[in-house]
Short mmCIF file of C-alpha atoms in Angstrom, two decimals:
data_model
loop_
_atom_site.label_atom_id
_atom_site.label_comp_id
_atom_site.label_asym_id
_atom_site.label_seq_id
_atom_site.Cartn_x
_atom_site.Cartn_y
_atom_site.Cartn_z
CA UNK A 721 169.43 111.18 178.70
CA UNK A 722 169.36 109.17 175.28
CA UNK A 723 171.60 108.77 172.90
CA UNK A 724 171.01 110.23 169.69
CA UNK A 725 173.15 107.39 167.68
CA UNK A 726 171.00 104.32 167.72
CA UNK A 727 174.00 102.24 166.62
CA UNK A 728 172.62 98.90 166.82
CA UNK A 729 173.33 94.96 165.86
CA UNK A 730 172.29 92.75 163.15
CA UNK A 731 170.86 88.81 165.23
CA UNK A 732 173.09 88.01 161.69
CA UNK A 733 176.33 87.83 164.15
CA UNK A 734 174.92 85.64 165.59
CA UNK A 735 173.63 82.55 162.31
CA UNK A 736 175.07 79.03 163.73
CA UNK A 737 176.26 80.49 166.65
CA UNK A 738 173.99 80.24 169.75
CA UNK A 739 170.29 79.85 168.50
CA UNK A 740 169.62 81.18 172.77
CA UNK A 741 167.63 84.35 172.30
CA UNK A 742 168.58 85.33 176.46
CA UNK A 743 172.35 85.11 174.68
CA UNK A 744 171.69 87.30 171.74
CA UNK A 745 170.12 90.84 174.41
CA UNK A 746 172.65 89.75 177.19
CA UNK A 747 175.28 90.16 174.63
CA UNK A 748 174.14 92.87 173.47
CA UNK A 749 174.28 94.98 176.43
CA UNK A 750 177.13 94.09 176.90
CA UNK A 751 178.73 95.61 174.33
CA UNK A 752 177.10 98.66 174.60
CA UNK A 753 174.04 98.42 172.27
CA UNK A 754 171.06 100.49 171.73
CA UNK A 755 169.00 98.33 169.58
CA UNK A 756 169.08 94.73 166.99
CA UNK A 757 167.14 94.08 163.34
CA UNK A 758 166.30 90.22 162.86
CA UNK A 759 167.22 89.23 160.30
CA UNK A 760 166.09 86.48 157.42
CA UNK A 761 167.65 83.14 159.36
CA UNK A 762 165.43 83.68 162.68
CA UNK A 763 163.21 80.29 162.64
CA UNK A 764 159.65 80.84 164.14
CA UNK A 765 160.53 78.56 167.19
CA UNK A 766 163.74 81.22 167.82
CA UNK A 767 161.84 84.21 166.14
CA UNK A 768 158.97 83.05 169.22
CA UNK A 769 161.64 82.62 172.30
CA UNK A 770 163.07 85.57 170.98
CA UNK A 771 160.28 88.22 171.61
CA UNK A 772 159.29 87.01 174.53
CA UNK A 773 162.86 88.08 176.14
CA UNK A 774 162.79 91.31 174.11
CA UNK A 775 159.26 92.24 176.18
CA UNK A 776 162.51 93.33 178.67
CA UNK A 777 165.20 93.80 176.30
CA UNK A 778 167.27 96.34 173.88
CA UNK A 779 164.28 97.99 170.89
CA UNK A 780 164.65 96.55 168.28
CA UNK A 781 164.63 99.24 165.58
CA UNK A 782 164.87 97.37 161.82
CA UNK A 783 163.55 93.95 160.33
CA UNK A 784 165.17 92.50 157.36
CA UNK A 785 163.35 90.72 155.09
CA UNK A 786 161.84 87.72 155.10
CA UNK A 787 161.35 87.66 158.68
CA UNK A 788 161.16 84.56 160.51
CA UNK A 789 162.20 82.23 157.44
CA UNK A 790 159.08 80.76 155.93
CA UNK A 791 157.54 77.57 157.08
CA UNK A 792 158.29 74.69 154.93
CA UNK A 793 162.33 76.01 153.73
CA UNK A 794 165.01 75.65 156.81
CA UNK A 795 167.40 77.54 158.29
CA UNK A 796 170.36 77.20 155.74
CA UNK A 797 167.32 79.03 153.47
CA UNK A 798 166.45 81.94 154.81
CA UNK A 799 166.86 84.56 152.93
CA UNK A 800 166.40 88.23 151.59
CA UNK A 801 166.14 87.41 148.29
CA UNK A 802 164.36 84.06 148.85
CA UNK A 803 160.80 85.54 146.78
CA UNK A 804 162.12 88.79 144.21
CA UNK A 805 159.62 91.18 144.23
CA UNK A 806 160.52 92.01 140.67
CA UNK A 807 159.58 88.05 139.61
CA UNK A 808 157.31 87.38 136.47
CA UNK A 809 156.21 84.21 137.99
CA UNK A 810 153.64 85.21 139.16
CA UNK A 811 154.11 82.36 142.35
CA UNK A 812 157.01 83.45 143.61
CA UNK A 813 155.78 87.79 143.09
CA UNK A 814 152.53 86.30 145.12
CA UNK A 815 154.42 84.68 148.45
CA UNK A 816 157.05 87.96 148.19
CA UNK A 817 153.77 89.88 148.86
CA UNK A 818 152.53 87.71 151.53
CA UNK A 819 155.65 87.54 153.29
CA UNK A 820 156.44 91.19 153.04
CA UNK A 821 152.85 91.74 154.82
CA UNK A 822 153.99 89.35 156.69
CA UNK A 823 157.50 90.40 158.05
CA UNK A 824 155.94 94.91 158.28
CA UNK A 825 153.51 93.03 160.87
CA UNK A 826 156.33 92.26 162.85
CA UNK A 827 157.64 94.95 162.58
CA UNK A 828 154.55 96.72 164.01
CA UNK A 829 154.41 93.89 166.96
CA UNK A 830 158.30 94.68 167.54
CA UNK A 831 157.76 98.42 167.22
CA UNK A 832 160.47 98.11 164.56
CA UNK A 833 160.82 101.79 162.95
CA UNK A 834 162.26 100.07 159.74
CA UNK A 835 161.64 96.93 157.56
CA UNK A 836 164.40 96.71 155.19
CA UNK A 837 163.67 95.05 151.71
CA UNK A 838 165.55 93.82 148.80
CA UNK A 839 163.39 94.14 145.73
CA UNK A 840 164.43 91.52 143.13
CA UNK A 841 167.57 91.76 140.24
CA UNK A 842 167.15 92.06 136.41
CA UNK A 843 167.27 88.87 134.67
CA UNK A 844 170.63 89.62 131.76
CA UNK A 845 173.70 87.34 132.03
CA UNK A 846 176.05 87.76 135.11
CA UNK A 847 178.84 89.77 135.17
CA UNK A 848 180.73 89.02 138.38
CA UNK A 849 183.12 87.26 137.82
CA UNK A 850 184.36 89.11 134.70
CA UNK A 851 184.47 92.15 137.34
CA UNK A 852 185.98 90.33 140.10
CA UNK A 853 188.69 89.40 136.98
CA UNK A 854 189.17 93.52 136.06
CA UNK A 855 189.38 94.13 139.51
CA UNK A 856 192.00 91.56 140.50
CA UNK A 857 194.30 92.69 137.32
CA UNK A 858 193.77 96.32 138.23
CA UNK A 859 191.58 97.20 135.54
CA UNK A 860 188.78 99.14 137.27
CA UNK A 861 188.81 102.79 134.97
CA UNK A 862 191.26 101.83 132.24
CA UNK A 863 189.51 101.46 128.85
CA UNK A 864 188.22 97.53 129.17
CA UNK A 865 186.28 98.03 131.88
CA UNK A 866 184.74 101.74 131.12
CA UNK A 867 183.54 100.30 127.82
CA UNK A 868 182.63 96.46 129.54
CA UNK A 869 180.63 98.70 132.28
CA UNK A 870 179.37 100.92 129.07
CA UNK A 871 178.09 97.36 127.46
CA UNK A 872 176.67 96.10 131.33
CA UNK A 873 173.93 99.05 131.89
CA UNK A 874 172.60 98.51 128.35
CA UNK A 875 172.51 94.72 128.45
CA UNK A 876 170.31 95.77 131.97
CA UNK A 877 168.62 98.63 131.29
CA UNK A 878 166.59 97.22 128.35
CA UNK A 879 165.97 93.86 129.98
CA UNK A 880 165.09 95.92 133.49
CA UNK A 881 161.20 97.05 132.40
CA UNK A 882 158.96 94.52 133.11
CA UNK A 883 161.00 93.75 136.44
CA UNK A 884 160.91 97.64 137.48
CA UNK A 885 157.71 96.76 136.57
CA UNK A 886 156.75 94.37 138.58
CA UNK A 887 158.32 96.12 142.18
CA UNK A 888 156.87 99.65 141.66
CA UNK A 889 153.41 97.86 142.19
CA UNK A 890 154.63 95.18 144.75
CA UNK A 891 155.85 98.44 147.28
CA UNK A 892 152.66 100.00 146.18
CA UNK A 893 150.92 97.16 148.01
CA UNK A 894 153.31 96.81 149.94
CA UNK A 895 153.43 100.91 150.87
CA UNK A 896 150.27 101.27 151.94
CA UNK A 897 150.27 97.82 154.63
CA UNK A 898 153.46 99.96 155.60
CA UNK A 899 150.70 103.47 155.89
CA UNK A 900 148.42 100.91 158.23
CA UNK A 901 151.27 99.56 160.79
CA UNK A 902 153.41 102.87 161.27
CA UNK A 903 156.00 101.20 159.83
CA UNK A 904 159.02 102.47 157.40
CA UNK A 905 160.23 100.63 154.04
CA UNK A 906 163.74 100.66 153.34
CA UNK A 907 164.86 99.87 149.78
CA UNK A 908 168.61 98.53 150.40
CA UNK A 909 171.22 99.16 148.02
CA UNK A 910 172.41 96.72 146.65
CA UNK A 911 176.35 94.14 145.59
CA UNK A 912 176.02 93.13 142.46
CA UNK A 913 176.07 94.89 139.20
CA UNK A 914 172.07 92.67 138.04
CA UNK A 915 171.04 93.69 141.77
CA UNK A 916 168.09 96.15 141.94
CA UNK A 917 167.57 99.40 143.19
CA UNK A 918 170.59 100.63 140.54
CA UNK A 919 171.38 104.11 141.80
CA UNK A 920 168.99 105.91 138.89
CA UNK A 921 165.99 103.46 140.41
CA UNK A 922 166.91 104.32 143.62
CA UNK A 923 165.92 107.54 142.34
CA UNK A 924 162.96 106.54 140.44
CA UNK A 925 161.76 105.03 143.54
CA UNK A 926 161.95 107.54 145.62
CA UNK A 927 159.97 110.34 143.66
CA UNK A 928 157.07 107.54 142.63
CA UNK A 929 157.02 107.08 145.94
CA UNK A 930 157.69 110.24 147.68
CA UNK A 931 155.90 111.22 151.34
CA UNK A 932 155.32 107.69 151.32
CA UNK A 933 156.47 105.08 153.86
CA UNK A 934 158.92 104.32 152.10
CA UNK A 935 162.47 104.87 152.14
CA UNK A 936 166.33 104.59 151.60
CA UNK A 937 168.03 102.38 154.05
CA UNK A 938 172.48 102.76 153.08
CA UNK A 939 174.26 99.10 153.34
CA UNK A 940 177.56 101.07 153.53
CA UNK A 941 180.19 98.14 152.67
CA UNK A 942 177.43 96.87 149.57
CA UNK A 943 178.44 100.41 148.69
CA UNK A 944 182.18 100.39 148.57
CA UNK A 945 182.54 96.84 146.87
CA UNK A 946 180.49 98.69 143.62
CA UNK A 947 182.48 101.83 144.12
CA UNK A 948 186.00 99.36 144.13
CA UNK A 949 184.06 97.97 140.86
CA UNK A 950 183.49 101.03 139.23
CA UNK A 951 180.09 100.97 139.06
CA UNK A 952 179.61 103.97 140.93
CA UNK A 953 181.67 106.95 142.11
CA UNK A 954 182.67 107.58 145.61
CA UNK A 955 180.00 108.61 148.20
CA UNK A 956 177.84 108.76 145.33
CA UNK A 957 174.59 106.92 146.50
CA UNK A 958 175.00 108.91 150.46
CA UNK A 959 175.77 111.96 148.81
CA UNK A 960 172.50 111.85 146.06
CA UNK A 961 169.70 110.63 148.80
CA UNK A 962 170.98 110.62 152.34
CA UNK A 963 168.42 113.30 152.78
CA UNK A 964 166.14 110.13 152.13
CA UNK A 965 167.86 107.61 154.43
CA UNK A 966 165.98 105.28 157.16
CA UNK A 967 168.77 103.48 157.86
CA UNK A 968 172.29 101.83 157.52
CA UNK A 969 173.96 98.73 157.12
CA UNK A 970 178.04 99.04 158.86
CA UNK A 971 180.72 97.10 158.24
CA UNK A 972 184.25 97.59 156.09
CA UNK A 973 185.65 95.43 153.24
CA UNK A 974 188.37 94.81 151.65
CA UNK A 975 188.53 94.77 147.78
CA UNK A 976 185.15 92.92 147.84
CA UNK A 977 185.49 91.05 150.74
CA UNK A 978 182.87 92.85 152.84
CA UNK A 979 180.97 92.36 156.16
CA UNK A 980 183.43 92.90 158.07
CA UNK A 981 183.99 94.63 161.76
CA UNK A 982 184.70 98.51 161.46
CA UNK A 983 188.58 98.35 161.22
CA UNK A 984 189.55 95.65 159.45
CA UNK A 985 189.24 97.51 156.33
CA UNK A 986 190.03 100.30 153.95
CA UNK A 987 187.08 102.64 154.93
CA UNK A 988 187.12 105.28 155.31
CA UNK A 989 185.15 106.22 158.86
CA UNK A 990 185.48 110.25 158.57
CA UNK A 991 184.08 110.18 155.29
CA UNK A 992 180.91 108.48 155.92
CA UNK A 993 180.31 110.53 159.32
CA UNK A 994 180.94 113.35 157.97
CA UNK A 995 178.18 112.18 155.47
CA UNK A 996 175.46 110.12 158.64
CA UNK A 997 172.07 111.71 159.46
CA UNK A 998 171.89 110.70 162.83
CA UNK A 999 168.37 110.54 163.51
CA UNK A 1000 168.56 107.12 161.62
CA UNK A 1001 169.48 103.61 163.25
CA UNK A 1002 172.43 102.04 162.53
CA UNK A 1003 173.19 98.46 162.45
CA UNK A 1004 176.39 96.28 162.49
CA UNK A 1005 175.95 93.95 159.41
CA UNK A 1006 178.84 92.05 160.65
CA UNK A 1007 179.55 88.23 159.40
CA UNK A 1008 181.38 85.75 162.68
CA UNK A 1009 183.35 84.01 160.44
CA UNK A 1010 184.57 86.86 158.81
CA UNK A 1011 185.19 88.46 162.22
CA UNK A 1012 186.04 87.92 165.94
CA UNK A 1013 184.37 89.37 168.87
CA UNK A 1014 187.24 91.22 169.81
CA UNK A 1015 186.66 92.86 165.92
CA UNK A 1016 183.09 93.41 166.15
CA UNK A 1017 184.35 95.50 169.66
CA UNK A 1018 186.74 97.08 167.69
CA UNK A 1019 184.77 98.54 165.30
CA UNK A 1020 181.91 98.86 168.07
CA UNK A 1021 184.52 101.62 169.46
CA UNK A 1022 185.24 102.80 166.58
#
């Protein structure tokens, strides 16, 4: 019988390591994994190579926007944030829609279930450096950190309206394209405080698009970093939104360092497992500069 775990791996594992489609597909089988996520750092040439190879290869569970790297951009520029759907600049916003639609069409071509989306940012002063210092000094949860986070939440809420409006308008259009192509859009929780969506905004989006092809994509590592910084309560995202989940990225975290193989960091995987939705794809999103092949294999076993 078919394995129901639906455990796959992102092609980010091979970034700057190999650029041969055969190697990627063969190693997915070697690792004993069920499928693959095609990621935004894939060039047009690599896309054409892997397209041919995947006709007899593992299923494509998901594609991470923007895929492949848009024309005019080099391999190092591939990013889920290349164009922001939250942008108030008409040219950037138009490109965000155009290239997301192209990714959705590729997902349909590969019979992938989900396109993973970054939605953008709120234009506000950065808080990452201050939060990192508070974390490094063990001050998260203390009065100084609580006051700072409350202040940042007020600033973010006051500055977010035009960006959230842009996101909602864009998602209306993209949802129509996704429904036509039989693809789900996975709204991914993010790493930084100023990135969209935060906890509340995930709920706003899911309520607005209830019953549509828009769902929640849970990134375990991003969630843990925000929990470590005091932005989220432990497991707050999964407890609230697991029933809306269309997929997840799996990686471990040590402090604020993410994209480790499971077992390299401090995440309690039993706690995660008890909250899992079995029927959605789970994609290992591991940075090959931070994890060895041995680490990855141990992580897959875990």
